[in-house]
């Protein structure tokens, strides 16, 4: 039996219960003639839990051949690229304001181009630098203000 | 203002050089992303959404709309030449379009698809113009109960028409509604689900969620696929279809225009569904149905016309009622809100420059698109040759910058990445993503109208059934739910019977 659809359903079920409980205890349901901020989320959470529970039961008892095919397909997938790309994206989000747009974009683009198969150093460097410069000037022209980060701290921005 | 003077004022506004420029940018970018497999119009609109903040509202909506209907034109190029749909509404075009290309008729296939798109697009703008007025006048009578029921019906139809499991689509719609309730309560101002974060007080932003679900997750899926595009090597000649082609195509184009427009109005219908229906209809009506799938020009003309007509039809509920019928229209509604414009029946009276500007831009945009897609077809073929290892990082960077530029806040970037991961897993487990976006946009409207209706009705839940329009809309929703439930019950019963048979 496939486990990850079941984990997903358990996650949905937990989320639904949490939303209902939070709405009931923290937000308050109010009265029908004067509904409180928790009324709608409470019912949404409740419905969400019921449907998740139904799906959980269904996936526990269902013999699903399609899932087996999916598992076979997943066996051939190289997750390394997905993880590397996600790591680069998180790096961008976490360090954008500290390191600044220019540095963080250069590092991120180098990782992304490399992950996607641009492995020779010269084209990699040219593509990364060119992307940083073009996007910087284009988006600054469009009115986007990028964080300077450490370049401002060391007086280069 | 009557229709003709309104349209005239729309053209006057449009022919200011900068407005025309944004219309061109919209249709150009739309064609570009339509041609490129890997990112659809939703992701692109979300990416370019922050760039429209500094524009006047009419220019912003004109540009974003251009991306949508431009993508419908561009999508066919990839389907015909590469057999990979540039976006979802061009899936059907692969069937006969690619076969035509293999038979050396790529030119007529591309030509009929661009000209059919032009006819369908123009028809839908005319129909839209005449339909929005009576509908908007009718909708002025709507109170909170009617709006609540209408939104319920929108959501129900969207989930009903979902390609995968209905119950999973409902779950995703509920997830979107829950996400929509994050932030300050619309009536009391009390923070909900923000857990002390100032960034979450304004709610979960539409842009990072849409970019994450449709941009980042799409790239992640592409990373897995690692497919390379092999463009069909043929000389593209005779772009203008001959008389015989026109004779065969005129019927499908006419029917595709009407069908596409009507399906486009339906919530969840839109351009994608209209192509499938048009293809099925043409195959049924054809004297030689076996030719379909072997390079029948009717199989290209009908669906390609229908998807453009559907794109126009999707504007009807947004412009007349303020209710988006698809995630794309949800993004347009979000853009209107950002500019302080209330979409709905009063839009035409309060902001005629937006309404007529969009209508006029769709006429001009369709002409621009024919010019972009026929004489310049060679450029789009070259665009197809851009390697993925260059294209994908650039799409990701546009997403990152777009998410940051929304509020100049890196938290939005993190939210986008998280939703990218969520979208990636949801896609892998065959969940529909569209209901999340639509519900996220409609959630606050649904809740506000629900609570206002209860306050007006002094707490009586029956208020939703006392109002005739509301009662009809809710009844239709209930019927759709029941019919799906009944169909699921029959399927389960059949499956159990089969399993019992297997055991025996």
XYZ file of C-alpha atoms in Angstrom:
661
model
C 0.000 0.000 0.000
C 1.247 3.460 -0.905
C 2.019 5.524 2.135
C 2.424 9.088 0.930
C -1.207 9.664 -0.175
C -2.130 8.556 3.335
C 0.381 10.959 4.899
C -1.120 13.723 2.766
C -4.633 12.880 3.959
C -3.481 12.783 7.586
C -1.900 16.204 7.053
C -5.120 17.575 5.530
C -7.163 16.090 8.359
C -4.884 17.642 10.991
C -5.030 20.979 9.209
C -8.839 20.895 9.099
C -9.118 20.020 12.791
C -6.633 22.744 13.697
C -8.529 25.389 11.684
C -11.834 24.434 13.315
C -10.377 24.319 16.832
C -8.530 27.627 16.399
C -11.672 29.298 15.026
C -13.833 27.959 17.832
C -11.528 28.673 20.760
C -9.457 31.679 19.632
C -11.667 33.604 17.222
C -15.167 32.916 18.472
C -18.170 31.927 16.407
C -20.493 34.740 17.508
C -24.246 34.393 17.028
C -26.104 33.773 13.791
C -27.570 37.298 13.840
C -24.101 38.699 14.515
C -21.552 36.186 13.171
C -18.078 36.309 14.672
C -14.729 36.157 12.838
C -14.424 32.429 13.529
C -17.772 31.289 12.112
C -16.791 30.874 8.460
C -13.306 29.370 9.113
C -14.879 26.990 11.646
C -17.271 25.536 9.107
C -14.596 25.517 6.395
C -12.257 23.596 8.711
C -15.030 21.188 9.632
C -15.906 20.459 6.001
C -12.208 20.167 5.174
C -11.750 17.600 7.969
C -14.761 15.562 6.885
C -13.598 15.388 3.263
C -10.010 14.591 4.296
C -11.291 11.829 6.562
C -13.367 10.418 3.700
C -10.326 10.491 1.396
C -8.157 8.920 4.092
C -10.566 6.039 4.550
C -10.850 5.715 0.787
C -7.094 5.546 0.262
C -6.699 3.059 3.116
C -9.088 0.608 1.521
C -8.728 1.339 -2.161
C -6.636 -0.887 -4.343
C -5.194 1.684 -6.661
C -3.234 0.419 -9.610
C -2.589 3.916 -10.876
C -0.604 4.700 -7.741
C 1.624 1.722 -8.421
C 2.336 3.043 -11.896
C 3.102 6.440 -10.351
C 5.561 4.797 -7.982
C 7.326 3.124 -10.876
C 7.579 6.471 -12.654
C 8.874 8.167 -9.522
C 11.607 5.589 -9.295
C 13.159 7.049 -12.467
C 12.992 10.660 -11.314
C 16.194 12.375 -10.307
C 15.260 14.470 -7.289
C 18.763 15.943 -7.004
C 17.925 18.795 -9.385
C 14.652 19.562 -7.640
C 16.387 19.745 -4.251
C 19.261 21.874 -5.584
C 16.854 24.316 -7.216
C 14.767 24.577 -4.051
C 17.901 25.152 -1.966
C 18.943 27.958 -4.332
C 15.481 29.527 -4.133
C 15.421 29.413 -0.328
C 18.915 30.890 -0.267
C 17.601 33.761 -2.399
C 14.618 34.401 -0.127
C 16.622 34.194 3.091
C 19.647 36.274 2.064
C 18.181 38.774 -0.400
C 17.936 41.581 2.131
C 21.215 40.780 3.920
C 23.519 40.228 0.942
C 21.657 42.460 -1.496
C 20.149 41.841 -4.928
C 23.352 41.831 -6.976
C 25.309 39.307 -4.903
C 22.442 36.995 -4.051
C 21.128 36.943 -7.641
C 24.589 36.192 -9.037
C 25.058 33.244 -6.657
C 21.513 31.939 -7.201
C 21.682 32.184 -10.984
C 25.041 30.427 -11.041
C 23.575 27.543 -9.035
C 20.424 27.438 -11.164
C 22.228 27.508 -14.528
C 24.699 24.890 -13.294
C 21.907 22.632 -12.007
C 20.092 22.864 -15.334
C 23.178 21.681 -17.207
C 25.251 24.774 -18.019
C 28.423 23.296 -16.520
C 31.291 24.951 -18.423
C 32.646 27.805 -16.357
C 32.936 30.514 -19.002
C 29.359 30.312 -20.385
C 28.124 29.825 -16.835
C 29.845 33.007 -15.636
C 28.758 35.028 -18.681
C 25.117 33.864 -18.456
C 24.934 34.572 -14.701
C 26.553 38.027 -14.882
C 24.527 39.038 -17.924
C 21.271 37.925 -16.291
C 22.035 39.896 -13.132
C 22.857 43.082 -15.049
C 19.940 42.891 -17.491
C 17.347 42.124 -14.809
C 18.779 44.780 -12.495
C 18.540 47.550 -15.089
C 15.223 46.348 -16.530
C 13.392 46.037 -13.216
C 14.946 49.199 -11.779
C 13.632 50.988 -14.889
C 10.188 49.475 -14.156
C 10.324 51.013 -10.684
C 11.325 47.985 -8.581
C 13.653 48.920 -5.686
C 16.118 46.182 -4.866
C 17.850 45.817 -1.499
C 21.523 46.876 -1.543
C 22.527 44.588 1.343
C 26.181 44.451 2.338
C 27.247 46.495 -0.694
C 25.754 49.537 1.013
C 27.462 48.649 4.301
C 30.878 48.620 2.594
C 30.098 51.795 0.662
C 29.853 50.270 -2.835
C 26.173 51.057 -3.500
C -23.296 56.146 -22.344
C -24.535 53.966 -25.200
C -22.483 51.155 -26.670
C -21.162 53.015 -29.705
C -20.125 56.206 -27.941
C -18.596 54.037 -25.199
C -16.637 52.045 -27.727
C -15.519 55.244 -29.440
C -14.237 56.652 -26.139
C -12.475 53.320 -25.519
C -10.659 53.620 -28.857
C -9.794 57.260 -28.125
C -8.196 56.212 -24.838
C -6.464 53.272 -26.442
C -4.846 55.311 -29.180
C -2.743 57.193 -26.706
C 0.693 55.885 -27.551
C 1.508 54.528 -24.085
C -1.787 52.601 -23.740
C -1.280 51.083 -27.162
C 2.254 50.172 -26.105
C 1.004 48.282 -23.006
C -1.569 46.492 -25.154
C 1.249 45.429 -27.489
C 3.464 44.345 -24.560
C 0.575 42.247 -23.223
C -0.177 40.422 -26.470
C 3.527 40.034 -27.268
C 4.342 38.504 -23.875
C 1.159 36.431 -24.131
C 2.225 34.993 -27.486
C 5.729 34.385 -26.145
C 4.585 32.381 -23.142
C 1.933 30.677 -25.257
C 4.699 29.501 -27.572
C 7.002 28.407 -24.769
C 5.949 25.216 -23.059
C 6.704 25.337 -19.345
C 4.883 28.397 -18.135
C 1.260 29.301 -18.644
C -0.669 32.567 -18.696
C -1.522 32.404 -14.963
C 2.121 32.244 -13.904
C 3.101 34.986 -16.339
C 0.285 37.284 -15.266
C 1.295 36.728 -11.659
C 4.953 37.478 -12.483
C 4.091 40.689 -14.347
C 1.406 41.706 -11.845
C 3.775 43.788 -9.654
C 5.123 45.575 -12.753
C 1.622 46.981 -13.347
C 1.370 48.697 -9.955
C 2.822 51.935 -11.292
C 0.540 51.999 -14.353
C -2.895 53.608 -14.638
C -5.569 50.952 -13.889
C -6.839 50.807 -17.494
C -3.323 50.211 -18.890
C -2.633 47.545 -16.241
C -5.803 45.600 -17.036
C -5.292 46.010 -20.790
C -1.765 44.579 -20.508
C -2.752 41.659 -18.272
C -5.763 40.824 -20.473
C -3.473 40.894 -23.515
C -1.280 38.241 -21.911
C -4.294 35.979 -21.491
C -5.750 36.111 -24.978
C -2.273 36.393 -26.522
C -1.356 33.063 -24.920
C -4.341 31.468 -26.662
C -2.833 32.470 -30.028
C 0.735 31.455 -29.226
C -0.166 28.071 -27.721
C -1.073 26.621 -31.103
C 2.403 27.178 -32.615
C 4.050 24.703 -30.229
C 1.197 22.233 -30.598
C 1.477 22.240 -34.385
C 5.254 22.277 -34.756
C 6.450 20.355 -31.693
C 3.413 18.291 -30.652
C 3.707 19.756 -27.134
C 0.986 22.182 -26.123
C 2.315 25.640 -25.247
C -0.493 25.909 -22.719
C -3.490 23.858 -21.617
C -5.961 25.320 -24.123
C -3.869 24.045 -27.033
C -3.736 20.369 -26.033
C -6.388 19.403 -28.588
C -4.586 21.245 -31.397
C -1.726 18.737 -31.127
C -3.967 15.951 -32.413
C -4.508 17.255 -35.936
C -2.160 20.240 -36.048
C 0.980 18.137 -35.665
C -0.296 15.595 -38.200
C -0.855 18.433 -40.681
C 2.739 19.582 -40.084
C 3.997 16.050 -40.718
C 2.123 16.043 -44.006
C 3.895 19.274 -45.005
C 0.878 21.467 -44.189
C 2.259 23.325 -41.182
C 1.581 26.634 -42.957
C -2.193 26.187 -43.429
C -2.456 24.729 -39.897
C -0.761 27.783 -38.378
C -2.705 30.075 -40.691
C -6.146 28.674 -39.947
C -5.382 28.640 -36.240
C -4.370 32.335 -36.248
C -7.258 33.416 -38.483
C -9.774 31.268 -36.590
C -8.458 32.727 -33.346
C -8.946 36.197 -34.787
C -12.531 35.478 -35.824
C -13.351 33.786 -32.490
C -11.678 36.554 -30.503
C -13.479 39.310 -32.401
C -16.837 37.545 -32.146
C -16.415 37.149 -28.393
C -15.586 40.852 -27.919
C -18.745 41.860 -29.800
C -20.871 39.372 -27.849
C -19.219 40.456 -24.584
C -20.026 44.078 -25.299
C -23.718 43.373 -25.851
C -24.110 40.875 -23.008
C -22.374 42.740 -20.197
C -24.870 45.642 -20.149
C -28.099 43.724 -19.483
C -26.287 41.412 -17.079
C -24.802 44.318 -15.111
C -28.190 46.053 -14.936
C -29.742 42.846 -13.658
C -26.920 42.345 -11.121
C -27.533 45.780 -9.537
C -30.527 44.151 -7.855
C -28.235 41.591 -6.171
C -27.893 41.762 -2.396
C -25.469 39.852 -0.133
C -27.595 36.674 -0.233
C -27.590 36.606 -4.047
C -23.867 37.312 -4.201
C -23.143 34.569 -1.671
C -25.148 32.058 -3.696
C -23.578 33.187 -6.962
C -20.074 32.702 -5.538
C -21.117 29.286 -4.203
C -22.351 28.355 -7.678
C -19.103 29.616 -9.247
C -17.042 27.456 -6.936
C -19.312 24.440 -7.405
C -19.165 24.612 -11.200
C -15.395 25.043 -11.118
C -14.973 21.928 -8.990
C -17.640 20.052 -10.965
C -15.780 20.691 -14.206
C -12.394 19.781 -12.707
C -10.453 17.340 -14.835
C -9.503 15.040 -11.965
C -11.340 13.906 -8.870
C -14.319 16.074 -7.875
C -13.809 15.474 -4.167
C -10.146 16.498 -4.383
C -11.163 19.638 -6.266
C -13.642 20.467 -3.478
C -10.852 19.938 -0.943
C -8.645 22.375 -2.862
C -11.435 24.944 -3.065
C -11.851 24.678 0.714
C -8.091 25.054 1.151
C -8.251 28.252 -0.911
C -11.135 29.559 1.194
C -9.203 28.806 4.397
C -6.156 30.620 2.995
C -8.451 33.505 2.087
C -9.493 33.828 5.726
C -5.910 34.491 6.874
C -5.365 38.117 7.902
C -7.655 40.701 9.388
C -11.333 39.817 9.641
C -13.123 41.937 6.990
C -15.902 43.022 9.386
C -14.294 43.278 12.838
C -10.616 43.760 11.965
C -9.567 40.951 14.328
C -6.369 39.145 13.192
C -6.956 35.542 12.106
C -4.330 32.832 11.600
C -1.567 35.455 11.468
C 0.209 34.103 14.583
C 1.743 37.477 15.376
C 3.257 37.982 11.907
C 2.763 41.515 10.607
C 3.247 40.287 7.030
C 0.254 37.962 7.355
C -2.087 40.677 8.661
C -2.902 41.685 5.079
C -3.638 38.072 4.269
C -1.867 35.568 2.059
C -1.013 37.477 -1.110
C -2.500 36.314 -4.373
C 0.722 36.969 -6.291
C 3.126 34.780 -4.268
C 0.544 31.991 -4.063
C -0.227 32.074 -7.800
C 3.450 32.302 -8.736
C 4.335 29.472 -6.390
C 1.531 27.172 -7.484
C 1.728 27.861 -11.215
C 5.263 29.198 -11.794
C 7.663 27.459 -9.409
C 5.838 24.124 -9.332
C 5.644 24.093 -13.150
C 9.422 24.540 -13.373
C 9.971 21.800 -10.778
C 7.777 19.444 -12.799
C 9.754 20.352 -15.918
C 13.004 19.583 -14.107
C 11.772 16.075 -13.568
C 10.594 15.568 -17.115
C 13.898 16.555 -18.766
C 12.226 16.295 -22.162
C 13.901 17.956 -25.072
C 11.923 19.655 -27.786
C 12.378 18.343 -31.283
C 10.922 20.846 -33.692
C 9.404 19.364 -36.769
C 11.739 20.349 -39.572
C 9.601 21.640 -42.376
C 9.459 24.746 -44.470
C 6.541 26.847 -43.322
C 4.870 28.025 -46.506
C 1.354 28.937 -47.670
C 0.250 30.382 -44.361
C -3.015 31.502 -45.910
C -5.314 28.497 -46.216
C -6.660 27.746 -49.707
C -10.319 27.825 -50.739
C -10.828 24.156 -49.944
C -9.392 24.671 -46.441
C -11.703 27.626 -45.879
C -14.734 25.651 -47.046
C -13.917 22.921 -44.524
C -13.109 25.363 -41.743
C -15.856 27.938 -41.928
C -18.399 25.715 -40.134
C -16.033 24.743 -37.284
C -14.951 28.381 -36.918
C -18.561 29.622 -36.689
C -19.579 26.921 -34.233
C -16.332 27.297 -32.272
C -16.975 31.024 -31.859
C -20.453 30.565 -30.360
C -19.617 27.457 -28.322
C -16.358 28.915 -27.009
C -17.997 32.132 -25.927
C -20.846 30.368 -24.109
C -18.546 27.881 -22.374
C -16.154 30.714 -21.488
C -18.872 32.431 -19.468
C -19.320 29.369 -17.250
C -17.262 29.359 -14.063
C -14.450 26.900 -14.559
C -15.329 26.551 -18.233
C -12.983 28.969 -19.911
C -10.788 28.367 -22.881
C -9.581 24.847 -22.046
C -12.958 23.172 -21.850
C -14.242 24.952 -24.939
C -11.488 23.360 -27.057
C -12.393 19.838 -25.964
C -16.100 20.445 -26.568
C -15.453 22.008 -29.962
C -13.259 19.089 -31.053
C -15.875 16.540 -29.924
C -18.641 18.484 -31.660
C -16.741 18.737 -34.938
C -15.892 15.064 -34.876
C -19.552 14.189 -34.315
C -20.744 16.470 -37.104
C -18.062 15.407 -39.556
C -18.954 13.174 -42.503
C -15.548 11.603 -42.121
C -14.815 11.354 -38.372
C -11.975 8.887 -38.958
C -9.950 11.744 -40.517
C -9.767 13.395 -37.092
C -6.407 12.732 -35.527
C -4.911 12.229 -39.006
C -4.548 15.901 -39.901
C -8.110 17.196 -40.361
C -8.083 20.970 -40.609
C -11.483 21.079 -38.846
C -9.753 19.676 -35.745
C -7.485 22.715 -35.685
C -9.933 25.405 -36.800
C -12.727 24.587 -34.314
C -10.738 24.293 -31.059
C -8.384 27.183 -31.859
C -11.379 29.438 -32.541
C -13.147 28.182 -29.433
C -10.253 28.879 -27.062
C -10.059 32.511 -28.130
C -13.817 32.950 -28.001
C -13.731 31.296 -24.550
C -11.079 33.744 -23.392
C -13.420 36.610 -24.318
C -16.432 34.937 -22.700
C -14.559 34.588 -19.405
C -14.599 38.392 -19.087
C -18.422 38.490 -18.889
C -18.876 37.444 -15.230
C -15.905 39.543 -14.152
C -16.967 42.755 -15.854
C -20.713 42.393 -15.250
C -20.827 40.825 -11.796
C -17.349 41.237 -10.340
C -17.128 37.444 -9.999
C -14.110 35.839 -11.669
C -14.860 32.568 -13.443
C -11.281 31.288 -13.501
C -7.945 31.831 -11.705
C -6.841 34.083 -14.558
C -9.871 36.298 -14.064
C -9.099 36.114 -10.324
C -5.722 37.721 -11.015
C -7.428 40.428 -13.073
C -9.842 41.023 -10.192
C -6.826 41.259 -7.870
C -5.282 43.842 -10.224
C -8.491 45.885 -10.183
C -8.563 45.750 -6.377
C -4.903 46.853 -6.117
C -5.825 49.932 -8.144
C -8.787 50.648 -5.869
C -11.353 49.706 -8.513
C -14.406 47.717 -7.418
C -15.303 45.205 -10.085
C -19.004 44.519 -10.418
C -22.163 45.907 -11.946
C -21.136 49.504 -11.232
C -17.748 49.181 -12.970
C -19.153 50.370 -16.302
C -20.665 53.502 -14.724
C -17.863 54.338 -12.305
C -14.880 53.452 -14.494
C -16.011 53.530 -18.109
C -12.421 54.161 -19.219
C -11.407 50.728 -17.885
C -14.379 48.871 -19.298
C -14.309 50.460 -22.738
C -10.520 50.524 -22.762
C -10.406 46.750 -22.264
C -13.065 46.162 -24.938
C -11.294 48.418 -27.458
C -7.929 46.857 -26.615
C -9.332 43.408 -27.360
C -10.302 44.488 -30.882
C -6.900 46.053 -31.506
C -5.086 43.266 -29.634
C -6.653 40.648 -31.902
C -5.390 42.502 -34.980
C -1.926 42.812 -33.422
C -1.964 39.096 -32.703
C -2.734 38.127 -36.298
C 0.176 40.326 -37.403
C 2.432 38.846 -34.737
C 1.463 35.267 -35.425
C 1.388 35.117 -39.216
C 4.185 37.203 -40.754
C 6.415 36.772 -37.703
C 5.924 33.043 -37.280
C 9.626 32.456 -38.022
C 10.619 34.375 -34.888
C 8.386 32.229 -32.677
C 9.852 29.083 -34.180
C 13.294 30.402 -33.221
C 12.046 31.168 -29.703
C 11.146 27.502 -29.397
C 14.817 26.678 -29.807
C 15.870 28.500 -26.619
C 17.344 25.718 -24.483
C 15.593 24.831 -21.258
C 18.805 25.232 -19.293
C 18.632 28.955 -20.079
C 14.867 29.400 -20.016
C 14.003 27.714 -16.713
C 16.443 29.719 -14.532
C 15.158 32.917 -16.143
C 11.542 31.989 -15.365
C 12.560 31.250 -11.771
C 14.356 34.586 -11.466
C 11.294 36.431 -12.814
C 9.181 34.650 -10.170
C 11.637 35.619 -7.411
C 11.786 39.258 -8.463
C 8.011 39.395 -9.017
C 7.276 38.023 -5.539
C 9.712 40.434 -3.923
C 8.481 43.454 -5.891
C 4.860 42.963 -4.771
C 5.531 44.464 -1.329
C 9.330 44.869 -1.342
C 9.329 42.091 1.221
C 11.448 38.917 1.200
C 8.747 37.105 3.230
C 6.650 37.007 0.044
C 9.528 35.206 -1.686
C 9.548 32.540 1.034
C 5.742 32.234 0.849
C 6.006 31.788 -2.923
C 8.648 29.051 -2.588
C 6.570 27.238 0.033
C 3.547 27.353 -2.281
C 5.800 26.187 -5.101
C 6.630 23.073 -3.089
C 2.976 22.630 -2.113
C 1.958 22.987 -5.781
C 4.610 20.486 -6.842
C 3.322 17.824 -4.450
C -0.297 18.606 -5.247
C 0.378 18.183 -8.968
C 2.128 14.886 -8.301
C -0.891 13.632 -6.390
C -3.283 14.810 -9.092
C -4.933 17.641 -7.199
C -6.400 20.552 -9.168
C -4.656 23.847 -8.440
C -7.128 26.223 -10.094
C -9.780 26.018 -7.315
C -7.207 27.191 -4.739
C -6.537 30.454 -6.560
C -10.170 31.164 -7.353
C -11.226 30.393 -3.781
C -8.427 32.544 -2.397
C -9.754 35.506 -4.387
C -13.419 34.775 -3.756
C -13.053 33.741 -0.088
C -13.235 37.225 1.468
C -16.156 38.160 -0.839
C -17.970 34.944 0.052
C -17.519 35.478 3.769
C -18.446 39.156 3.781
C -21.628 38.500 1.817
C -22.506 35.479 3.956
C -22.180 37.421 7.190
C -23.917 40.527 5.836
C -26.806 38.390 4.618
C -27.126 36.814 8.077
C -27.065 40.232 9.742
C -29.751 41.536 7.331
C -31.799 38.372 7.845
C -31.464 38.661 11.647
C -29.702 35.319 11.855
C -32.139 33.371 9.674
C -30.265 30.922 7.454
C -33.432 30.654 5.375
C -32.706 34.118 3.954
C -30.673 32.375 1.253
C -33.789 30.479 0.176
C -36.270 33.324 0.627
C -34.693 35.377 -2.148
C -35.733 33.799 -5.472
C -32.463 34.397 -7.363
C -30.421 33.107 -4.446
C -32.673 30.057 -4.081
C -32.307 29.192 -7.786
C -28.521 29.565 -7.694
C -28.206 27.438 -4.553
C -30.511 24.800 -6.010
C -28.311 24.515 -9.096
C -25.252 24.116 -6.834
C -27.031 21.435 -4.811
C -28.072 19.583 -7.992
C -24.498 19.583 -9.257
C -23.264 18.199 -5.946
C -25.970 15.546 -5.912
C -25.339 14.482 -9.495
C -21.610 14.086 -8.793
C -22.333 12.230 -5.561
C -24.711 9.904 -7.388
C -22.194 9.274 -10.163
C -19.447 8.552 -7.597
C -21.794 6.206 -5.731
C -22.479 4.270 -8.931
C -18.771 4.039 -9.737
C -17.941 2.807 -6.209
C -20.758 0.260 -6.353
C -19.472 -1.027 -9.687
C -15.909 -1.210 -8.380
C -16.950 -3.122 -5.258
C -18.960 -5.526 -7.415
C -15.886 -6.079 -9.622
C -13.651 -6.632 -6.600
C -16.106 -9.116 -5.088
C -16.166 -10.844 -8.473
C -12.344 -10.985 -8.465
C -12.312 -12.574 -4.993
C -14.926 -15.153 -6.011
